[in-house]
PDB file of C-alpha atoms and ligand atoms in Angstrom:
ATOM      1  CA  UNK W 292      -2.595   5.705  -0.952  1.00  0.00           C
ATOM      2  CA  UNK W 293      -1.372   4.616   2.481  1.00  0.00           C
ATOM      3  CA  UNK W 294       2.249   5.531   3.246  1.00  0.00           C
ATOM      4  CA  UNK W 295       4.620   2.655   3.878  1.00  0.00           C
ATOM      5  CA  UNK W 296       7.206   1.882   6.598  1.00  0.00           C
ATOM      6  CA  UNK W 297       9.807   2.394   3.823  1.00  0.00           C
ATOM      7  CA  UNK W 298       8.467   5.925   3.391  1.00  0.00           C
ATOM      8  CA  UNK W 299       8.959   6.482   7.138  1.00  0.00           C
ATOM      9  CA  UNK W 300      12.466   4.980   7.058  1.00  0.00           C
ATOM     10  CA  UNK W 301      13.547   7.173   4.180  1.00  0.00           C
ATOM     11  CA  UNK W 302      12.381  10.318   5.944  1.00  0.00           C
ATOM     12  CA  UNK W 303      15.578  10.369   8.024  1.00  0.00           C
ATOM     13  CA  UNK W 304      17.080  13.819   8.150  1.00  0.00           C
ATOM     14  CA  UNK W 305      14.258  15.235   6.181  1.00  0.00           C
ATOM     15  CA  UNK W 306      11.093  17.210   7.229  1.00  0.00           C
ATOM     16  CA  UNK W 307      10.241  15.974  10.752  1.00  0.00           C
ATOM     17  CA  UNK W 308       7.699  13.179  10.820  1.00  0.00           C
ATOM     18  CA  UNK W 309       4.291  13.956  12.299  1.00  0.00           C
ATOM     19  CA  UNK W 310       2.971  11.241  14.570  1.00  0.00           C
ATOM     20  CA  UNK W 311       0.112  10.958  17.046  1.00  0.00           C
ATOM     21  CA  UNK W 312      -1.880   8.244  18.770  1.00  0.00           C
ATOM     22  CA  UNK W 313      -5.445   7.318  17.890  1.00  0.00           C
ATOM     23  CA  UNK W 314      -7.491   4.422  19.328  1.00  0.00           C
ATOM     24  CA  UNK W 315     -10.973   5.113  17.697  1.00  0.00           C
ATOM     25  CA  UNK W 316     -12.506   5.567  14.373  1.00  0.00           C
ATOM     26  CA  UNK W 317     -13.371   9.372  14.686  1.00  0.00           C
ATOM     27  CA  UNK W 318      -9.921  10.362  16.111  1.00  0.00           C
ATOM     28  CA  UNK W 319      -8.177   8.241  13.352  1.00  0.00           C
ATOM     29  CA  UNK W 320     -10.269   9.921  10.693  1.00  0.00           C
ATOM     30  CA  UNK W 321      -9.006  13.345  11.739  1.00  0.00           C
ATOM     31  CA  UNK W 322      -5.346  12.341  12.628  1.00  0.00           C
ATOM     32  CA  UNK W 323      -5.044  10.583   9.223  1.00  0.00           C
ATOM     33  CA  UNK W 324      -5.310  13.994   7.420  1.00  0.00           C
ATOM     34  CA  UNK W 325      -2.321  15.330   9.387  1.00  0.00           C
ATOM     35  CA  UNK W 326       0.007  12.474  10.286  1.00  0.00           C
ATOM     36  CA  UNK W 327       2.709  10.425   8.682  1.00  0.00           C
ATOM     37  CA  UNK W 328       2.243   7.755  11.265  1.00  0.00           C
ATOM     38  CA  UNK W 329      -0.555   6.875  13.806  1.00  0.00           C
ATOM     39  CA  UNK W 330       0.164   4.839  16.835  1.00  0.00           C
ATOM     40  CA  UNK W 331      -2.543   2.648  18.392  1.00  0.00           C
ATOM     41  CA  UNK W 332      -0.725   2.935  21.705  1.00  0.00           C
ATOM     42  CA  UNK W 333      -1.262   0.814  24.784  1.00  0.00           C
ATOM     43  CA  UNK W 334      -1.779   4.159  26.556  1.00  0.00           C
ATOM     44  CA  UNK W 335      -5.389   3.415  25.554  1.00  0.00           C
ATOM     45  CA  UNK W 336      -5.694   1.434  28.709  1.00  0.00           C
ATOM     46  CA  UNK W 337      -5.142   4.604  30.676  1.00  0.00           C
ATOM     47  CA  UNK W 338      -6.701   7.166  28.405  1.00  0.00           C
ATOM     48  CA  UNK W 339      -9.814   5.252  27.268  1.00  0.00           C
ATOM     49  CA  UNK W 340     -10.281   2.587  30.024  1.00  0.00           C
ATOM     50  CA  UNK W 341      -9.202   4.621  33.120  1.00  0.00           C
ATOM     51  CA  UNK W 342      -6.532   1.961  34.196  1.00  0.00           C
ATOM     52  CA  UNK W 343      -3.554   3.010  36.275  1.00  0.00           C
ATOM     53  CA  UNK W 344      -0.840   1.917  33.881  1.00  0.00           C
ATOM     54  CA  UNK W 345      -0.388   0.569  30.337  1.00  0.00           C
ATOM     55  CA  UNK W 346       0.241  -2.881  31.703  1.00  0.00           C
ATOM     56  CA  UNK W 347      -3.488  -3.414  31.775  1.00  0.00           C
ATOM     57  CA  UNK W 348      -3.749  -3.433  27.954  1.00  0.00           C
ATOM     58  CA  UNK W 349      -4.060  -6.803  26.224  1.00  0.00           C
ATOM     59  CA  UNK W 350      -4.049  -8.244  22.763  1.00  0.00           C
ATOM     60  CA  UNK W 351      -7.829  -8.291  22.477  1.00  0.00           C
ATOM     61  CA  UNK W 352      -7.998  -4.447  23.146  1.00  0.00           C
ATOM     62  CA  UNK W 353      -5.135  -3.714  20.815  1.00  0.00           C
ATOM     63  CA  UNK W 354      -6.758  -5.661  18.114  1.00  0.00           C
ATOM     64  CA  UNK W 355     -10.236  -4.121  18.561  1.00  0.00           C
ATOM     65  CA  UNK W 356      -8.839  -0.528  18.529  1.00  0.00           C
ATOM     66  CA  UNK W 357      -6.231  -1.360  15.718  1.00  0.00           C
ATOM     67  CA  UNK W 358      -9.086  -2.475  13.469  1.00  0.00           C
ATOM     68  CA  UNK W 359     -11.058   0.657  14.080  1.00  0.00           C
ATOM     69  CA  UNK W 360      -8.081   2.924  13.266  1.00  0.00           C
ATOM     70  CA  UNK W 361      -7.180   0.904  10.087  1.00  0.00           C
ATOM     71  CA  UNK W 362     -10.748   1.142   8.777  1.00  0.00           C
ATOM     72  CA  UNK W 363     -10.893   4.841   9.400  1.00  0.00           C
ATOM     73  CA  UNK W 364      -7.616   5.936   7.844  1.00  0.00           C
ATOM     74  CA  UNK W 365      -6.105   5.677   4.415  1.00  0.00           C
ATOM     75  CA  UNK W 366      -2.939   7.862   4.474  1.00  0.00           C
ATOM     76  CA  UNK W 367      -0.896   7.285   7.543  1.00  0.00           C
ATOM     77  CA  UNK W 368       1.278   4.250   8.561  1.00  0.00           C
ATOM     78  CA  UNK W 369      -0.625   2.539  11.332  1.00  0.00           C
ATOM     79  CA  UNK W 370       1.461   0.987  14.090  1.00  0.00           C
ATOM     80  CA  UNK W 371      -0.093  -1.121  16.965  1.00  0.00           C
ATOM     81  CA  UNK W 372       1.641  -1.536  20.294  1.00  0.00           C
ATOM     82  CA  UNK W 373       2.321  -5.053  21.493  1.00  0.00           C
ATOM     83  CA  UNK W 374       0.841  -5.091  25.004  1.00  0.00           C
ATOM     84  CA  UNK W 375       2.768  -5.927  28.235  1.00  0.00           C
ATOM     85  CA  UNK W 376       3.144  -9.711  28.549  1.00  0.00           C
ATOM     86  CA  UNK W 377       2.827 -10.431  24.913  1.00  0.00           C
ATOM     87  CA  UNK W 378       6.459 -10.325  23.788  1.00  0.00           C
ATOM     88  CA  UNK W 379       8.829 -10.651  26.732  1.00  0.00           C
ATOM     89  CA  UNK W 380       8.699 -14.395  27.308  1.00  0.00           C
ATOM     90  CA  UNK W 381      10.315 -15.614  24.109  1.00  0.00           C
ATOM     91  CA  UNK W 382      10.815 -14.310  20.485  1.00  0.00           C
ATOM     92  CA  UNK W 383       8.703 -17.230  19.318  1.00  0.00           C
ATOM     93  CA  UNK W 384       5.781 -16.193  21.478  1.00  0.00           C
ATOM     94  CA  UNK W 385       6.265 -12.558  20.479  1.00  0.00           C
ATOM     95  CA  UNK W 386       6.183 -13.602  16.774  1.00  0.00           C
ATOM     96  CA  UNK W 387       2.850 -15.550  17.285  1.00  0.00           C
ATOM     97  CA  UNK W 388       1.264 -12.526  19.027  1.00  0.00           C
ATOM     98  CA  UNK W 389       2.603  -9.965  16.519  1.00  0.00           C
ATOM     99  CA  UNK W 390       1.189 -12.117  13.737  1.00  0.00           C
ATOM    100  CA  UNK W 391      -2.173 -12.189  15.450  1.00  0.00           C
ATOM    101  CA  UNK W 392      -2.048  -8.297  15.775  1.00  0.00           C
ATOM    102  CA  UNK W 393      -1.106  -7.795  12.167  1.00  0.00           C
ATOM    103  CA  UNK W 394      -3.392 -10.403  10.728  1.00  0.00           C
ATOM    104  CA  UNK W 395      -6.498  -9.239  12.704  1.00  0.00           C
ATOM    105  CA  UNK W 396      -6.007  -5.552  12.303  1.00  0.00           C
ATOM    106  CA  UNK W 397      -4.254  -5.089   8.925  1.00  0.00           C
ATOM    107  CA  UNK W 398      -1.788  -2.676  10.731  1.00  0.00           C
ATOM    108  CA  UNK W 399       1.511  -1.855   8.928  1.00  0.00           C
ATOM    109  CA  UNK W 400       3.741  -2.611  11.957  1.00  0.00           C
ATOM    110  CA  UNK W 401       4.006  -3.275  15.711  1.00  0.00           C
ATOM    111  CA  UNK W 402       5.817  -1.449  18.339  1.00  0.00           C
ATOM    112  CA  UNK W 403       7.738  -3.033  21.279  1.00  0.00           C
ATOM    113  CA  UNK W 404       9.300  -1.381  24.309  1.00  0.00           C
ATOM    114  CA  UNK W 405      12.983  -2.195  25.018  1.00  0.00           C
ATOM    115  CA  UNK W 406      16.428  -2.103  23.450  1.00  0.00           C
ATOM    116  CA  UNK W 407      19.421  -4.563  23.758  1.00  0.00           C
ATOM    117  CA  UNK W 408      17.170  -6.799  25.932  1.00  0.00           C
ATOM    118  CA  UNK W 409      14.783  -7.456  23.066  1.00  0.00           C
ATOM    119  CA  UNK W 410      17.042  -7.353  20.055  1.00  0.00           C
ATOM    120  CA  UNK W 411      16.623 -11.065  19.246  1.00  0.00           C
ATOM    121  CA  UNK W 412      12.777 -10.616  19.303  1.00  0.00           C
ATOM    122  CA  UNK W 413      12.923  -7.615  16.978  1.00  0.00           C
ATOM    123  CA  UNK W 414      15.336  -9.611  14.640  1.00  0.00           C
ATOM    124  CA  UNK W 415      12.924 -12.634  14.514  1.00  0.00           C
ATOM    125  CA  UNK W 416       9.837 -10.435  13.711  1.00  0.00           C
ATOM    126  CA  UNK W 417      11.655  -8.323  11.092  1.00  0.00           C
ATOM    127  CA  UNK W 418      13.049 -11.518   9.573  1.00  0.00           C
ATOM    128  CA  UNK W 419       9.515 -12.822   9.508  1.00  0.00           C
ATOM    129  CA  UNK W 420       8.222  -9.822   7.498  1.00  0.00           C
ATOM    130  CA  UNK W 421       6.622  -7.949  10.459  1.00  0.00           C
ATOM    131  CA  UNK W 422       7.897  -4.333  10.444  1.00  0.00           C
ATOM    132  CA  UNK W 423       8.853  -3.291  13.977  1.00  0.00           C
ATOM    133  CA  UNK W 424       8.990   0.188  15.595  1.00  0.00           C
ATOM    134  CA  UNK W 425      11.215   0.197  18.762  1.00  0.00           C
ATOM    135  CA  UNK W 426      10.601   2.303  21.908  1.00  0.00           C
ATOM    136  CA  UNK W 427      13.609   3.281  24.118  1.00  0.00           C
ATOM    137  CA  UNK W 428      14.122   5.599  27.044  1.00  0.00           C
ATOM    138  CA  UNK W 429      11.249   5.881  29.469  1.00  0.00           C
ATOM    139  CA  UNK W 430       9.272   2.662  28.914  1.00  0.00           C
ATOM    140  CA  UNK W 431       5.718   3.036  30.254  1.00  0.00           C
ATOM    141  CA  UNK W 432       5.254  -0.766  30.638  1.00  0.00           C
ATOM    142  CA  UNK W 433       8.149  -0.841  33.106  1.00  0.00           C
ATOM    143  CA  UNK W 434       6.257   1.382  35.525  1.00  0.00           C
ATOM    144  CA  UNK W 435       7.241  -0.917  38.395  1.00  0.00           C
ATOM    145  CA  UNK W 436      10.995  -0.878  37.791  1.00  0.00           C
ATOM    146  CA  UNK W 437      13.049   1.270  40.221  1.00  0.00           C
ATOM    147  CA  UNK W 438      14.249   3.506  37.357  1.00  0.00           C
ATOM    148  CA  UNK W 439      10.675   3.530  35.938  1.00  0.00           C
ATOM    149  CA  UNK W 440       8.715   6.803  35.363  1.00  0.00           C
ATOM    150  CA  UNK W 441      11.348   9.482  35.075  1.00  0.00           C
ATOM    151  CA  UNK W 442      13.604  11.232  32.606  1.00  0.00           C
ATOM    152  CA  UNK W 443      16.135   8.731  31.255  1.00  0.00           C
ATOM    153  CA  UNK W 444      19.850   9.059  30.499  1.00  0.00           C
ATOM    154  CA  UNK W 445      20.823  11.828  32.896  1.00  0.00           C
ATOM    155  CA  UNK W 446      23.562   9.583  34.405  1.00  0.00           C
ATOM    156  CA  UNK W 447      26.501   8.624  32.267  1.00  0.00           C
ATOM    157  CA  UNK W 448      25.899   4.850  32.549  1.00  0.00           C
ATOM    158  CA  UNK W 449      22.179   5.379  31.598  1.00  0.00           C
ATOM    159  CA  UNK W 450      23.225   7.534  28.671  1.00  0.00           C
ATOM    160  CA  UNK W 451      25.644   4.736  27.458  1.00  0.00           C
ATOM    161  CA  UNK W 452      22.982   2.073  27.797  1.00  0.00           C
ATOM    162  CA  UNK W 453      20.506   4.257  25.796  1.00  0.00           C
ATOM    163  CA  UNK W 454      22.975   4.632  22.948  1.00  0.00           C
ATOM    164  CA  UNK W 455      23.529   0.825  22.949  1.00  0.00           C
ATOM    165  CA  UNK W 456      19.752   0.332  22.961  1.00  0.00           C
ATOM    166  CA  UNK W 457      19.268   2.671  19.996  1.00  0.00           C
ATOM    167  CA  UNK W 458      21.993   0.854  18.086  1.00  0.00           C
ATOM    168  CA  UNK W 459      20.658  -2.553  19.039  1.00  0.00           C
ATOM    169  CA  UNK W 460      17.154  -1.660  17.825  1.00  0.00           C
ATOM    170  CA  UNK W 461      18.509  -0.297  14.571  1.00  0.00           C
ATOM    171  CA  UNK W 462      20.781  -3.375  13.926  1.00  0.00           C
ATOM    172  CA  UNK W 463      17.846  -5.778  14.708  1.00  0.00           C
ATOM    173  CA  UNK W 464      16.027  -4.381  11.755  1.00  0.00           C
ATOM    174  CA  UNK W 465      13.476  -1.814  13.205  1.00  0.00           C
ATOM    175  CA  UNK W 466      12.362   0.795  10.658  1.00  0.00           C
ATOM    176  CA  UNK W 467      12.153   3.575  13.351  1.00  0.00           C
ATOM    177  CA  UNK W 468      11.877   3.951  17.137  1.00  0.00           C
ATOM    178  CA  UNK W 469      10.261   6.115  19.750  1.00  0.00           C
ATOM    179  CA  UNK W 470      12.616   7.757  22.154  1.00  0.00           C
ATOM    180  CA  UNK W 471      10.859   9.034  25.370  1.00  0.00           C
ATOM    181  CA  UNK W 472      11.732  11.364  28.149  1.00  0.00           C
ATOM    182  CA  UNK W 473      15.433  11.774  27.288  1.00  0.00           C
ATOM    183  CA  UNK W 474      17.290  15.055  27.728  1.00  0.00           C
ATOM    184  CA  UNK W 475      17.984  17.223  24.711  1.00  0.00           C
ATOM    185  CA  UNK W 476      21.686  16.824  24.242  1.00  0.00           C
ATOM    186  CA  UNK W 477      21.597  13.080  24.494  1.00  0.00           C
ATOM    187  CA  UNK W 478      18.495  12.644  22.272  1.00  0.00           C
ATOM    188  CA  UNK W 479      20.252  14.794  19.650  1.00  0.00           C
ATOM    189  CA  UNK W 480      23.374  12.631  19.770  1.00  0.00           C
ATOM    190  CA  UNK W 481      21.417   9.343  19.594  1.00  0.00           C
ATOM    191  CA  UNK W 482      19.237  10.701  16.701  1.00  0.00           C
ATOM    192  CA  UNK W 483      22.420  11.661  14.811  1.00  0.00           C
ATOM    193  CA  UNK W 484      24.106   8.296  15.455  1.00  0.00           C
ATOM    194  CA  UNK W 485      21.434   5.971  13.803  1.00  0.00           C
ATOM    195  CA  UNK W 486      20.293   5.579  10.283  1.00  0.00           C
ATOM    196  CA  UNK W 487      16.561   5.175  11.116  1.00  0.00           C
ATOM    197  CA  UNK W 488      14.168   7.902  12.271  1.00  0.00           C
ATOM    198  CA  UNK W 489      14.124   8.524  16.028  1.00  0.00           C
ATOM    199  CA  UNK W 490      10.626   9.819  16.894  1.00  0.00           C
ATOM    200  CA  UNK W 491      10.675  11.923  20.058  1.00  0.00           C
ATOM    201  CA  UNK W 492       8.307  12.297  22.923  1.00  0.00           C
ATOM    202  CA  UNK W 493       9.869  14.528  25.586  1.00  0.00           C
ATOM    203  CA  UNK W 494      13.196  14.139  23.663  1.00  0.00           C
ATOM    204  CA  UNK W 495      13.713  17.561  21.920  1.00  0.00           C
ATOM    205  CA  UNK W 496      13.168  18.986  18.404  1.00  0.00           C
ATOM    206  CA  UNK W 497      16.456  17.394  17.214  1.00  0.00           C
ATOM    207  CA  UNK W 498      14.563  14.071  16.663  1.00  0.00           C
ATOM    208  CA  UNK W 499      13.516  13.052  13.169  1.00  0.00           C
ATOM    209  CA  UNK W 500       9.756  13.446  14.253  1.00  0.00           C
ATOM    210  CA  UNK W 501       7.510  13.840  17.172  1.00  0.00           C
ATOM    211  CA  UNK W 502       4.649  11.968  18.695  1.00  0.00           C
ATOM    212  CA  UNK W 503       2.232  12.796  21.470  1.00  0.00           C
ATOM    213  CA  UNK W 504      -0.826  11.048  22.962  1.00  0.00           C
ATOM    214  CA  UNK W 505      -3.617  12.981  21.116  1.00  0.00           C
ATOM    215  CA  UNK W 506      -5.943  13.231  24.078  1.00  0.00           C
ATOM    216  CA  UNK W 507      -3.162  14.912  26.100  1.00  0.00           C
ATOM    217  CA  UNK W 508      -2.419  17.547  23.519  1.00  0.00           C
ATOM    218  CA  UNK W 509      -6.202  18.211  23.071  1.00  0.00           C
ATOM    219  CA  UNK W 510      -6.817  18.621  26.758  1.00  0.00           C
ATOM    220  CA  UNK W 511      -9.027  15.567  26.677  1.00  0.00           C
ATOM    221  CA  UNK W 512      -7.419  13.332  29.255  1.00  0.00           C
ATOM    222  CA  UNK W 513      -7.637  13.196  33.014  1.00  0.00           C
ATOM    223  CA  UNK W 514      -4.708  13.661  35.450  1.00  0.00           C
ATOM    224  CA  UNK W 515      -1.354  15.381  35.497  1.00  0.00           C
ATOM    225  CA  UNK W 516       0.402  15.948  32.178  1.00  0.00           C
ATOM    226  CA  UNK W 517       4.063  15.550  31.654  1.00  0.00           C
ATOM    227  CA  UNK W 518       6.200  18.667  30.974  1.00  0.00           C
ATOM    228  CA  UNK W 519       6.609  17.622  27.284  1.00  0.00           C
ATOM    229  CA  UNK W 520       2.907  17.884  26.458  1.00  0.00           C
ATOM    230  CA  UNK W 521       1.882  21.102  24.824  1.00  0.00           C
ATOM    231  CA  UNK W 522      -1.820  21.979  25.228  1.00  0.00           C
ATOM    232  CA  UNK W 523      -3.107  22.645  21.647  1.00  0.00           C
ATOM    233  CA  UNK W 524      -6.755  22.769  22.784  1.00  0.00           C
ATOM    234  CA  UNK W 525      -8.917  22.479  25.929  1.00  0.00           C
ATOM    235  CA  UNK W 526     -11.521  19.991  24.869  1.00  0.00           C
ATOM    236  CA  UNK W 527     -12.418  18.973  28.431  1.00  0.00           C
ATOM    237  CA  UNK W 528     -13.666  22.547  28.951  1.00  0.00           C
ATOM    238  CA  UNK W 529     -15.374  22.725  25.596  1.00  0.00           C
ATOM    239  CA  UNK W 530     -17.268  19.537  26.276  1.00  0.00           C
ATOM    240  CA  UNK W 531     -18.021  20.505  29.910  1.00  0.00           C
ATOM    241  CA  UNK W 532     -19.453  23.753  28.587  1.00  0.00           C
ATOM    242  CA  UNK W 533     -21.650  21.960  25.973  1.00  0.00           C
ATOM    243  CA  UNK W 534     -22.963  19.293  28.407  1.00  0.00           C
ATOM    244  CA  UNK W 535     -23.822  22.020  30.954  1.00  0.00           C
ATOM    245  CA  UNK W 536     -25.700  23.995  28.258  1.00  0.00           C
ATOM    246  CA  UNK W 537     -27.585  20.670  27.348  1.00  0.00           C
ATOM    247  CA  UNK W 538     -28.512  19.979  30.993  1.00  0.00           C
ATOM    248  CA  UNK W 539     -29.886  23.560  31.384  1.00  0.00           C
ATOM    249  CA  UNK W 540     -31.854  23.284  28.007  1.00  0.00           C
ATOM    250  CA  UNK W 541     -33.423  19.913  29.058  1.00  0.00           C
ATOM    251  CA  UNK W 542     -34.318  21.268  32.542  1.00  0.00           C
ATOM    252  CA  UNK W 543     -35.908  24.363  31.041  1.00  0.00           C
ATOM    253  CA  UNK W 544     -37.639  22.489  28.270  1.00  0.00           C
ATOM    254  CA  UNK W 545     -35.891  24.634  25.651  1.00  0.00           C
ATOM    255  CA  UNK W 546     -34.513  21.443  24.054  1.00  0.00           C
ATOM    256  CA  UNK W 547     -35.816  19.813  22.030  1.00  0.00           C
ATOM    257  CA  UNK W 548     -36.914  22.902  20.131  1.00  0.00           C
ATOM    258  CA  UNK W 549     -39.415  23.013  17.285  1.00  0.00           C
ATOM    259  CA  UNK W 550     -36.703  22.153  14.717  1.00  0.00           C
ATOM    260  CA  UNK W 551     -35.744  18.953  16.670  1.00  0.00           C
ATOM    261  CA  UNK W 552     -39.286  17.721  16.924  1.00  0.00           C
ATOM    262  CA  UNK W 553     -41.190  15.356  14.544  1.00  0.00           C
ATOM    263  CA  UNK W 554     -44.741  16.523  13.495  1.00  0.00           C
ATOM    264  CA  UNK W 555     -47.603  14.517  11.993  1.00  0.00           C
ATOM    265  CA  UNK W 556     -47.527  14.610   8.187  1.00  0.00           C
ATOM    266  CA  UNK W 557     -50.364  17.163   7.646  1.00  0.00           C
ATOM    267  CA  UNK W 558     -49.794  19.351  10.729  1.00  0.00           C
ATOM    268  CA  UNK W 559     -49.787  22.984  10.037  1.00  0.00           C
TER     269      UNK W 559
HETATM  270  O1  KIV O 280       1.291   3.915  24.101  1.00  0.00           O
HETATM  271  C1  KIV O 280       1.578   5.126  23.736  1.00  0.00           C
HETATM  272  O2  KIV O 280       0.770   5.979  23.485  1.00  0.00           O
HETATM  273  C2  KIV O 280       2.991   5.297  23.363  1.00  0.00           C
HETATM  274  C3  KIV O 280       3.368   6.703  23.118  1.00  0.00           C
HETATM  275  C4  KIV O 280       3.579   7.417  24.323  1.00  0.00           C
HETATM  276  C5  KIV O 280       4.610   6.788  22.269  1.00  0.00           C
HETATM  277  O3  KIV O 280       3.799   4.436  23.368  1.00  0.00           O
END
């Protein structure tokens, strides 16, 4: 049976929650056997579609991939990211778009980036029976802001704001939140100060769980990896080796071999 957002919420201060991203049926099928929660992240726009930022994701993409992940999983809680531009204008517009994502994918929850600034939106969604996962710290959709793509909370004022964000997300009714690229002592203090699970990505083992982009930890994505990514495999290399062997076999006519070739019915 599929886990619920209540199961995630009640895992606070227990065994750390295992979370990963998945965007496709084959990846969801494997991740589902190991994860408490799978995120259909808007990182798909970079990882799958080769875009420069997550700002290029849209509702249609999130729905298409969300459906694939739901259909290929039966255990994990599935959360779908609300893409850039789908929730910032007004809580009412956010609600309409969140309903579309939930109705068309069957996902368990949506994730939104932001803290105090989107508390009214989180409140409206959760009051409308749409479970919400928050996302504070480094916000990939804010790539163009001056404080954008770097470790968050090293300055005192930033650290105080992050604490306010965590509290705002909790009070607005989120069942959990992602905390990204926050130094260890602050991430630990924030985690201990809230009653909902804080899921870290670049935020230390003190969090209530961890999440990574699956393609990053498998060595299956292109470009520089952040410090917080541990390489659990080097699939780019494995695939490269396999394709290179295939090219050689084709050119030498050693593929297809006898066992890969159809014969006539009565051929000896
Ligand atoms: O889009 C995504 O993959 C994410 C993770 C980095 C948490 O938000």
